[in-house]
PDB file of C-alpha atoms in Angstrom:
ATOM      1  CA  MET A   1       0.000   0.000   0.000  1.00  0.00           C
ATOM      2  CA  LYS A   2       1.372   3.388  -1.008  1.00  0.00           C
ATOM      3  CA  LEU A   3       1.310   6.069   1.687  1.00  0.00           C
ATOM      4  CA  SER A   4      -0.200   9.451   0.841  1.00  0.00           C
ATOM      5  CA  THR A   5       2.093  12.469   0.910  1.00  0.00           C
ATOM      6  CA  PRO A   6       0.857  13.881   4.252  1.00  0.00           C
ATOM      7  CA  VAL A   7       0.922  10.499   5.976  1.00  0.00           C
ATOM      8  CA  PHE A   8       4.410   9.747   4.646  1.00  0.00           C
ATOM      9  CA  ALA A   9       5.712  13.146   5.769  1.00  0.00           C
ATOM     10  CA  ALA A  10       4.238  12.762   9.234  1.00  0.00           C
ATOM     11  CA  THR A  11       5.635   9.246   9.557  1.00  0.00           C
ATOM     12  CA  THR A  12       9.098  10.443   8.549  1.00  0.00           C
ATOM     13  CA  LEU A  13       9.080  13.238  11.117  1.00  0.00           C
ATOM     14  CA  LEU A  14       7.857  10.970  13.895  1.00  0.00           C
ATOM     15  CA  GLY A  15      10.457   8.342  12.997  1.00  0.00           C
ATOM     16  CA  ALA A  16      13.239  10.907  13.198  1.00  0.00           C
ATOM     17  CA  GLY A  17      11.982  12.022  16.586  1.00  0.00           C
ATOM     18  CA  LEU A  18      11.926   8.486  17.948  1.00  0.00           C
ATOM     19  CA  LEU A  19      15.470   7.886  16.715  1.00  0.00           C
ATOM     20  CA  ALA A  20      16.657  11.072  18.427  1.00  0.00           C
ATOM     21  CA  LEU A  21      15.069   9.947  21.667  1.00  0.00           C
ATOM     22  CA  SER A  22      16.308   6.353  21.515  1.00  0.00           C
ATOM     23  CA  ALA A  23      19.983   7.281  21.021  1.00  0.00           C
ATOM     24  CA  PRO A  24      20.552   8.734  24.513  1.00  0.00           C
ATOM     25  CA  LEU A  25      18.529   5.929  26.095  1.00  0.00           C
ATOM     26  CA  ALA A  26      20.803   3.330  24.512  1.00  0.00           C
ATOM     27  CA  ALA A  27      23.909   5.236  25.590  1.00  0.00           C
ATOM     28  CA  SER A  28      22.716   5.348  29.210  1.00  0.00           C
ATOM     29  CA  ALA A  29      22.179   1.573  29.370  1.00  0.00           C
ATOM     30  CA  HIS A  30      25.634   0.986  30.893  1.00  0.00           C
ATOM     31  CA  VAL A  31      26.679   1.134  34.531  1.00  0.00           C
ATOM     32  CA  GLU A  32      28.618   4.403  34.683  1.00  0.00           C
ATOM     33  CA  VAL A  33      30.796   6.319  37.151  1.00  0.00           C
ATOM     34  CA  ASP A  34      30.754  10.085  37.654  1.00  0.00           C
ATOM     35  CA  PRO A  35      33.712  11.443  39.714  1.00  0.00           C
ATOM     36  CA  SER A  36      33.590  14.764  41.563  1.00  0.00           C
ATOM     37  CA  SER A  37      37.330  15.129  40.925  1.00  0.00           C
ATOM     38  CA  THR A  38      39.870  13.358  38.723  1.00  0.00           C
ATOM     39  CA  ALA A  39      43.026  15.256  39.743  1.00  0.00           C
ATOM     40  CA  ALA A  40      45.918  13.108  40.963  1.00  0.00           C
ATOM     41  CA  GLY A  41      46.087  13.125  44.760  1.00  0.00           C
ATOM     42  CA  SER A  42      42.624  14.648  45.190  1.00  0.00           C
ATOM     43  CA  TYR A  43      39.792  13.240  47.270  1.00  0.00           C
ATOM     44  CA  SER A  44      36.846  12.345  45.093  1.00  0.00           C
ATOM     45  CA  LEU A  45      33.266  11.148  45.360  1.00  0.00           C
ATOM     46  CA  LEU A  46      32.608   8.488  42.744  1.00  0.00           C
ATOM     47  CA  THR A  47      28.933   8.070  41.885  1.00  0.00           C
ATOM     48  CA  PHE A  48      28.064   4.778  40.189  1.00  0.00           C
ATOM     49  CA  SER A  49      24.661   4.794  38.483  1.00  0.00           C
ATOM     50  CA  VAL A  50      22.553   1.719  37.730  1.00  0.00           C
ATOM     51  CA  GLY A  51      19.346   2.207  35.779  1.00  0.00           C
ATOM     52  CA  HIS A  52      18.359  -1.261  34.618  1.00  0.00           C
ATOM     53  CA  GLY A  53      18.452  -4.928  35.535  1.00  0.00           C
ATOM     54  CA  CYS A  54      19.809  -7.974  33.717  1.00  0.00           C
ATOM     55  CA  GLU A  55      17.681  -8.295  30.577  1.00  0.00           C
ATOM     56  CA  GLY A  56      14.587  -7.343  32.551  1.00  0.00           C
ATOM     57  CA  SER A  57      15.461  -9.137  35.794  1.00  0.00           C
ATOM     58  CA  SER A  58      15.582  -7.120  39.040  1.00  0.00           C
ATOM     59  CA  THR A  59      18.979  -6.241  40.543  1.00  0.00           C
ATOM     60  CA  THR A  60      19.880  -7.884  43.861  1.00  0.00           C
ATOM     61  CA  GLY A  61      23.535  -6.922  44.249  1.00  0.00           C
ATOM     62  CA  ILE A  62      26.321  -4.663  43.022  1.00  0.00           C
ATOM     63  CA  THR A  63      30.008  -5.433  43.608  1.00  0.00           C
ATOM     64  CA  ILE A  64      32.585  -2.782  42.693  1.00  0.00           C
ATOM     65  CA  ASP A  65      36.231  -3.766  42.190  1.00  0.00           C
ATOM     66  CA  ILE A  66      38.734  -1.205  43.481  1.00  0.00           C
ATOM     67  CA  PRO A  67      42.019  -0.621  41.583  1.00  0.00           C
ATOM     68  CA  GLU A  68      45.156  -1.910  43.325  1.00  0.00           C
ATOM     69  CA  SER A  69      46.591   1.611  43.533  1.00  0.00           C
ATOM     70  CA  ILE A  70      43.767   2.679  45.874  1.00  0.00           C
ATOM     71  CA  THR A  71      44.086   1.407  49.447  1.00  0.00           C
ATOM     72  CA  SER A  72      41.204   3.063  51.293  1.00  0.00           C
ATOM     73  CA  VAL A  73      37.548   3.508  50.332  1.00  0.00           C
ATOM     74  CA  THR A  74      34.577   4.840  52.293  1.00  0.00           C
ATOM     75  CA  PRO A  75      31.159   3.802  50.954  1.00  0.00           C
ATOM     76  CA  THR A  76      28.186   6.123  51.413  1.00  0.00           C
ATOM     77  CA  VAL A  77      25.203   4.574  53.202  1.00  0.00           C
ATOM     78  CA  ASN A  78      22.416   3.543  50.812  1.00  0.00           C
ATOM     79  CA  PRO A  79      18.985   3.040  52.418  1.00  0.00           C
ATOM     80  CA  GLY A  80      17.709  -0.423  51.526  1.00  0.00           C
ATOM     81  CA  TRP A  81      21.166  -1.831  50.799  1.00  0.00           C
ATOM     82  CA  ASP A  82      23.605  -3.766  53.001  1.00  0.00           C
ATOM     83  CA  ILE A  83      27.246  -2.776  52.477  1.00  0.00           C
ATOM     84  CA  ASP A  84      30.343  -4.925  52.860  1.00  0.00           C
ATOM     85  CA  LYS A  85      33.959  -3.858  52.377  1.00  0.00           C
ATOM     86  CA  ILE A  86      36.094  -6.810  51.300  1.00  0.00           C
ATOM     87  CA  ALA A  87      39.772  -6.578  52.269  1.00  0.00           C
ATOM     88  CA  VAL A  88      42.634  -8.137  50.334  1.00  0.00           C
ATOM     89  CA  ASP A  89      46.314  -8.460  51.250  1.00  0.00           C
ATOM     90  CA  LEU A  90      48.795  -6.038  49.759  1.00  0.00           C
ATOM     91  CA  ALA A  91      51.624  -7.633  47.802  1.00  0.00           C
ATOM     92  CA  THR A  92      53.963  -5.110  49.420  1.00  0.00           C
ATOM     93  CA  PRO A  93      53.089  -3.518  52.798  1.00  0.00           C
ATOM     94  CA  LEU A  94      52.933   0.278  52.790  1.00  0.00           C
ATOM     95  CA  ASP A  95      53.954   2.927  55.310  1.00  0.00           C
ATOM     96  CA  ASP A  96      50.999   5.183  56.104  1.00  0.00           C
ATOM     97  CA  GLY A  97      53.320   8.068  56.979  1.00  0.00           C
ATOM     98  CA  GLU A  98      52.324   7.993  60.647  1.00  0.00           C
ATOM     99  CA  GLY A  99      54.482   5.118  61.799  1.00  0.00           C
ATOM    100  CA  ASP A 100      52.023   2.343  60.979  1.00  0.00           C
ATOM    101  CA  THR A 101      52.217  -0.284  58.264  1.00  0.00           C
ATOM    102  CA  ILE A 102      49.329  -1.001  55.924  1.00  0.00           C
ATOM    103  CA  THR A 103      49.093  -4.683  55.006  1.00  0.00           C
ATOM    104  CA  THR A 104      45.592  -4.818  53.495  1.00  0.00           C
ATOM    105  CA  ARG A 105      43.435  -2.680  51.261  1.00  0.00           C
ATOM    106  CA  VAL A 106      39.791  -2.557  50.218  1.00  0.00           C
ATOM    107  CA  GLY A 107      39.604  -4.800  47.179  1.00  0.00           C
ATOM    108  CA  GLN A 108      35.845  -4.685  46.677  1.00  0.00           C
ATOM    109  CA  VAL A 109      32.769  -2.895  47.943  1.00  0.00           C
ATOM    110  CA  SER A 110      29.625  -5.000  47.818  1.00  0.00           C
ATOM    111  CA  TYR A 111      26.028  -3.758  48.026  1.00  0.00           C
ATOM    112  CA  THR A 112      23.234  -6.271  48.652  1.00  0.00           C
ATOM    113  CA  ALA A 113      19.640  -5.161  48.121  1.00  0.00           C
ATOM    114  CA  GLN A 114      17.232  -5.718  51.000  1.00  0.00           C
ATOM    115  CA  ALA A 115      14.531  -5.754  48.314  1.00  0.00           C
ATOM    116  CA  PRO A 116      15.356  -6.273  44.602  1.00  0.00           C
ATOM    117  CA  LEU A 117      15.720  -3.127  42.498  1.00  0.00           C
ATOM    118  CA  VAL A 118      13.095  -3.466  39.785  1.00  0.00           C
ATOM    119  CA  ASP A 119      14.336  -3.220  36.209  1.00  0.00           C
ATOM    120  CA  GLY A 120      13.831   0.297  34.869  1.00  0.00           C
ATOM    121  CA  LEU A 121      14.319   2.017  38.223  1.00  0.00           C
ATOM    122  CA  ARG A 122      17.556   3.926  38.813  1.00  0.00           C
ATOM    123  CA  THR A 123      19.773   4.155  41.875  1.00  0.00           C
ATOM    124  CA  THR A 124      23.300   5.330  42.665  1.00  0.00           C
ATOM    125  CA  PHE A 125      26.184   4.161  44.838  1.00  0.00           C
ATOM    126  CA  VAL A 126      28.754   6.676  46.101  1.00  0.00           C
ATOM    127  CA  LEU A 127      32.322   5.896  47.172  1.00  0.00           C
ATOM    128  CA  SER A 128      34.720   8.363  48.782  1.00  0.00           C
ATOM    129  CA  LEU A 129      38.391   7.793  48.011  1.00  0.00           C
ATOM    130  CA  GLN A 130      41.658   9.461  47.084  1.00  0.00           C
ATOM    131  CA  ILE A 131      42.900   9.424  43.513  1.00  0.00           C
ATOM    132  CA  PRO A 132      46.475   8.026  43.691  1.00  0.00           C
ATOM    133  CA  ALA A 133      48.946  10.892  44.096  1.00  0.00           C
ATOM    134  CA  ASP A 134      51.503   9.144  41.891  1.00  0.00           C
ATOM    135  CA  ALA A 135      49.050   8.592  39.035  1.00  0.00           C
ATOM    136  CA  ALA A 136      50.001  10.344  35.818  1.00  0.00           C
ATOM    137  CA  ALA A 137      47.642  12.550  33.851  1.00  0.00           C
ATOM    138  CA  GLY A 138      45.992  10.379  31.230  1.00  0.00           C
ATOM    139  CA  ASP A 139      46.066   7.193  33.313  1.00  0.00           C
ATOM    140  CA  THR A 140      42.838   5.206  33.375  1.00  0.00           C
ATOM    141  CA  LEU A 141      41.362   3.933  36.631  1.00  0.00           C
ATOM    142  CA  ALA A 142      38.841   1.176  35.943  1.00  0.00           C
ATOM    143  CA  PHE A 143      36.242   0.010  38.459  1.00  0.00           C
ATOM    144  CA  PRO A 144      34.730  -3.241  37.133  1.00  0.00           C
ATOM    145  CA  VAL A 145      31.208  -3.850  38.425  1.00  0.00           C
ATOM    146  CA  LEU A 146      29.429  -7.182  38.826  1.00  0.00           C
ATOM    147  CA  GLN A 147      25.667  -6.683  38.687  1.00  0.00           C
ATOM    148  CA  THR A 148      23.787  -9.632  40.181  1.00  0.00           C
ATOM    149  CA  CYS A 149      20.099 -10.099  39.423  1.00  0.00           C
ATOM    150  CA  GLU A 150      17.287 -12.448  40.398  1.00  0.00           C
ATOM    151  CA  VAL A 151      17.923 -14.177  37.090  1.00  0.00           C
ATOM    152  CA  GLY A 152      21.455 -13.962  35.717  1.00  0.00           C
ATOM    153  CA  GLU A 153      24.175 -11.358  36.135  1.00  0.00           C
ATOM    154  CA  THR A 154      26.103  -8.819  34.070  1.00  0.00           C
ATOM    155  CA  ASN A 155      29.837  -8.307  34.452  1.00  0.00           C
ATOM    156  CA  TRP A 156      30.737  -4.733  33.514  1.00  0.00           C
ATOM    157  CA  SER A 157      34.458  -5.397  33.193  1.00  0.00           C
ATOM    158  CA  GLU A 158      35.514  -5.008  29.563  1.00  0.00           C
ATOM    159  CA  ALA A 159      38.318  -2.538  28.892  1.00  0.00           C
ATOM    160  CA  VAL A 160      37.568   0.518  26.785  1.00  0.00           C
ATOM    161  CA  VAL A 161      40.296   1.088  24.191  1.00  0.00           C
ATOM    162  CA  GLU A 162      40.573   4.525  22.608  1.00  0.00           C
ATOM    163  CA  GLY A 163      39.927   4.420  18.883  1.00  0.00           C
ATOM    164  CA  GLU A 164      38.087   1.104  19.054  1.00  0.00           C
ATOM    165  CA  GLU A 165      34.388   0.342  19.213  1.00  0.00           C
ATOM    166  CA  GLU A 166      32.999   0.387  22.740  1.00  0.00           C
ATOM    167  CA  PRO A 167      32.517  -3.135  24.128  1.00  0.00           C
ATOM    168  CA  ALA A 168      29.109  -4.449  25.122  1.00  0.00           C
ATOM    169  CA  HIS A 169      29.871  -4.339  28.854  1.00  0.00           C
ATOM    170  CA  PRO A 170      32.489  -1.632  29.494  1.00  0.00           C
ATOM    171  CA  ALA A 171      33.987  -1.230  32.959  1.00  0.00           C
ATOM    172  CA  PRO A 172      33.151   2.125  34.576  1.00  0.00           C
ATOM    173  CA  SER A 173      36.348   4.178  34.454  1.00  0.00           C
ATOM    174  CA  LEU A 174      37.826   7.649  34.807  1.00  0.00           C
ATOM    175  CA  ILE A 175      40.818   9.424  33.306  1.00  0.00           C
ATOM    176  CA  VAL A 176      43.257  10.958  35.798  1.00  0.00           C
ATOM    177  CA  THR A 177      44.093  14.640  35.305  1.00  0.00           C
ATOM    178  CA  GLU A 178      46.972  16.815  36.509  1.00  0.00           C
ATOM    179  CA  ALA A 179      47.290  17.433  40.250  1.00  0.00           C
ATOM    180  CA  THR A 180      46.029  20.809  41.452  1.00  0.00           C
ATOM    181  CA  ALA A 181      46.907  23.073  44.374  1.00  0.00           C
ATOM    182  CA  GLU A 182      43.972  21.606  46.323  1.00  0.00           C
ATOM    183  CA  SER A 183      44.910  17.971  45.653  1.00  0.00           C
ATOM    184  CA  GLY A 184      45.544  15.902  48.769  1.00  0.00           C
ATOM    185  CA  HIS A 185      44.182  18.463  51.233  1.00  0.00           C
ATOM    186  CA  GLY A 186      41.758  15.980  52.737  1.00  0.00           C
ATOM    187  CA  HIS A 187      37.983  15.932  52.963  1.00  0.00           C
ATOM    188  CA  GLY A 188      37.620  19.618  53.773  1.00  0.00           C
ATOM    189  CA  SER A 189      35.049  22.137  52.682  1.00  0.00           C
ATOM    190  CA  THR A 190      36.717  22.629  49.311  1.00  0.00           C
ATOM    191  CA  ASP A 191      36.210  19.010  48.296  1.00  0.00           C
ATOM    192  CA  GLU A 192      32.676  18.948  49.668  1.00  0.00           C
ATOM    193  CA  ALA A 193      31.761  22.129  47.819  1.00  0.00           C
ATOM    194  CA  THR A 194      33.275  20.750  44.625  1.00  0.00           C
ATOM    195  CA  ALA A 195      31.303  17.532  45.012  1.00  0.00           C
ATOM    196  CA  ASP A 196      28.060  19.419  45.687  1.00  0.00           C
ATOM    197  CA  ASP A 197      28.595  21.680  42.673  1.00  0.00           C
ATOM    198  CA  HIS A 198      29.411  18.674  40.508  1.00  0.00           C
ATOM    199  CA  GLU A 199      26.302  16.765  41.571  1.00  0.00           C
ATOM    200  CA  ALA A 200      24.097  19.836  41.117  1.00  0.00           C
ATOM    201  CA  ALA A 201      25.534  20.473  37.666  1.00  0.00           C
ATOM    202  CA  GLY A 202      25.061  16.841  36.691  1.00  0.00           C
ATOM    203  CA  ALA A 203      21.440  16.830  37.861  1.00  0.00           C
ATOM    204  CA  SER A 204      20.743  20.106  36.071  1.00  0.00           C
ATOM    205  CA  THR A 205      22.326  18.870  32.846  1.00  0.00           C
ATOM    206  CA  ALA A 206      20.373  15.626  32.940  1.00  0.00           C
ATOM    207  CA  THR A 207      17.089  17.454  33.598  1.00  0.00           C
ATOM    208  CA  ASP A 208      17.719  20.027  30.880  1.00  0.00           C
ATOM    209  CA  ASP A 209      18.604  17.261  28.424  1.00  0.00           C
ATOM    210  CA  VAL A 210      15.376  15.359  29.099  1.00  0.00           C
ATOM    211  CA  ILE A 211      13.260  18.525  28.838  1.00  0.00           C
ATOM    212  CA  ALA A 212      14.962  19.542  25.606  1.00  0.00           C
ATOM    213  CA  ARG A 213      14.363  16.148  24.036  1.00  0.00           C
ATOM    214  CA  VAL A 214      10.727  16.030  25.155  1.00  0.00           C
ATOM    215  CA  LEU A 215      10.133  19.506  23.726  1.00  0.00           C
ATOM    216  CA  GLY A 216      11.918  18.498  20.539  1.00  0.00           C
ATOM    217  CA  ILE A 217       9.750  15.416  20.071  1.00  0.00           C
ATOM    218  CA  GLY A 218       6.654  17.468  20.879  1.00  0.00           C
ATOM    219  CA  GLY A 219       7.649  19.999  18.248  1.00  0.00           C
ATOM    220  CA  LEU A 220       8.059  17.284  15.639  1.00  0.00           C
ATOM    221  CA  VAL A 221       4.636  15.848  16.450  1.00  0.00           C
ATOM    222  CA  VAL A 222       2.971  19.275  16.250  1.00  0.00           C
ATOM    223  CA  GLY A 223       4.787  19.984  12.993  1.00  0.00           C
ATOM    224  CA  ALA A 224       3.656  16.680  11.506  1.00  0.00           C
ATOM    225  CA  VAL A 225       0.033  17.307  12.467  1.00  0.00           C
ATOM    226  CA  GLY A 226       0.215  20.823  11.048  1.00  0.00           C
ATOM    227  CA  LEU A 227       1.622  19.496   7.787  1.00  0.00           C
ATOM    228  CA  VAL A 228      -1.189  16.959   7.451  1.00  0.00           C
ATOM    229  CA  VAL A 229      -3.852  19.592   8.155  1.00  0.00           C
ATOM    230  CA  ALA A 230      -2.315  22.068   5.705  1.00  0.00           C
ATOM    231  CA  ILE A 231      -2.107  19.572   2.853  1.00  0.00           C
ATOM    232  CA  ALA A 232      -5.616  18.264   3.534  1.00  0.00           C
ATOM    233  CA  SER A 233      -6.967  21.820   3.551  1.00  0.00           C
ATOM    234  CA  ARG A 234      -5.217  22.634   0.271  1.00  0.00           C
ATOM    235  CA  ARG A 235      -6.670  19.543  -1.395  1.00  0.00           C
ATOM    236  CA  LYS A 236     -10.139  20.420  -0.114  1.00  0.00           C
ATOM    237  CA  ASN A 237      -9.897  23.957  -1.494  1.00  0.00           C
ATOM    238  CA  ALA A 238      -8.599  22.664  -4.811  1.00  0.00           C
ATOM    239  CA  ALA A 239     -11.575  20.331  -5.056  1.00  0.00           C
TER     240      ALA A 239
END
């Protein structure tokens, strides 16, 4: 069946709108990390976001692997989730600079849901830690995440290689930047203010993006309807 001109035009516009909307949804399907700071030696709040289950199955647990170069991690309390810090032995003991020797580090942080997180609902997990002071600008810190669900699991652990196609299950990661004057000054007001500003900016950007896309789709729909009405009116007048 051949589509009439107005119907075809409207269908084309609506199709373009749906494609524009589906692109960001597909991109946000991964487990991602958003750091408040990436400067070497700085204290940072890492926010891991999970917005889906395992092929429709509800999420029951999240386990985050911590890079070997990071020895201490403080998880933020998540209502409805039990938290466990899993220690591993250091290959080489470290001096903490205060006369004590560090022999273990936090190798994993595990969150277990008290009630499964339904697929399609989003939550976040925040870790406080220090970016290694000896990390070079451009270094990648990867935080593989094992997402356990009622049925199945997803291992977000594949390395992302610059210049290559993104893998199906990339490990959340960040790129270290140059140390700043504030790096390594502890968890003071400067770091807290930076984290608050970062979170506020991220929330604002996400909200603005959603609103812009909704308005854009709405505009396409209105335009398509207007086109159909205009062509129909012209044909009626011509008749």
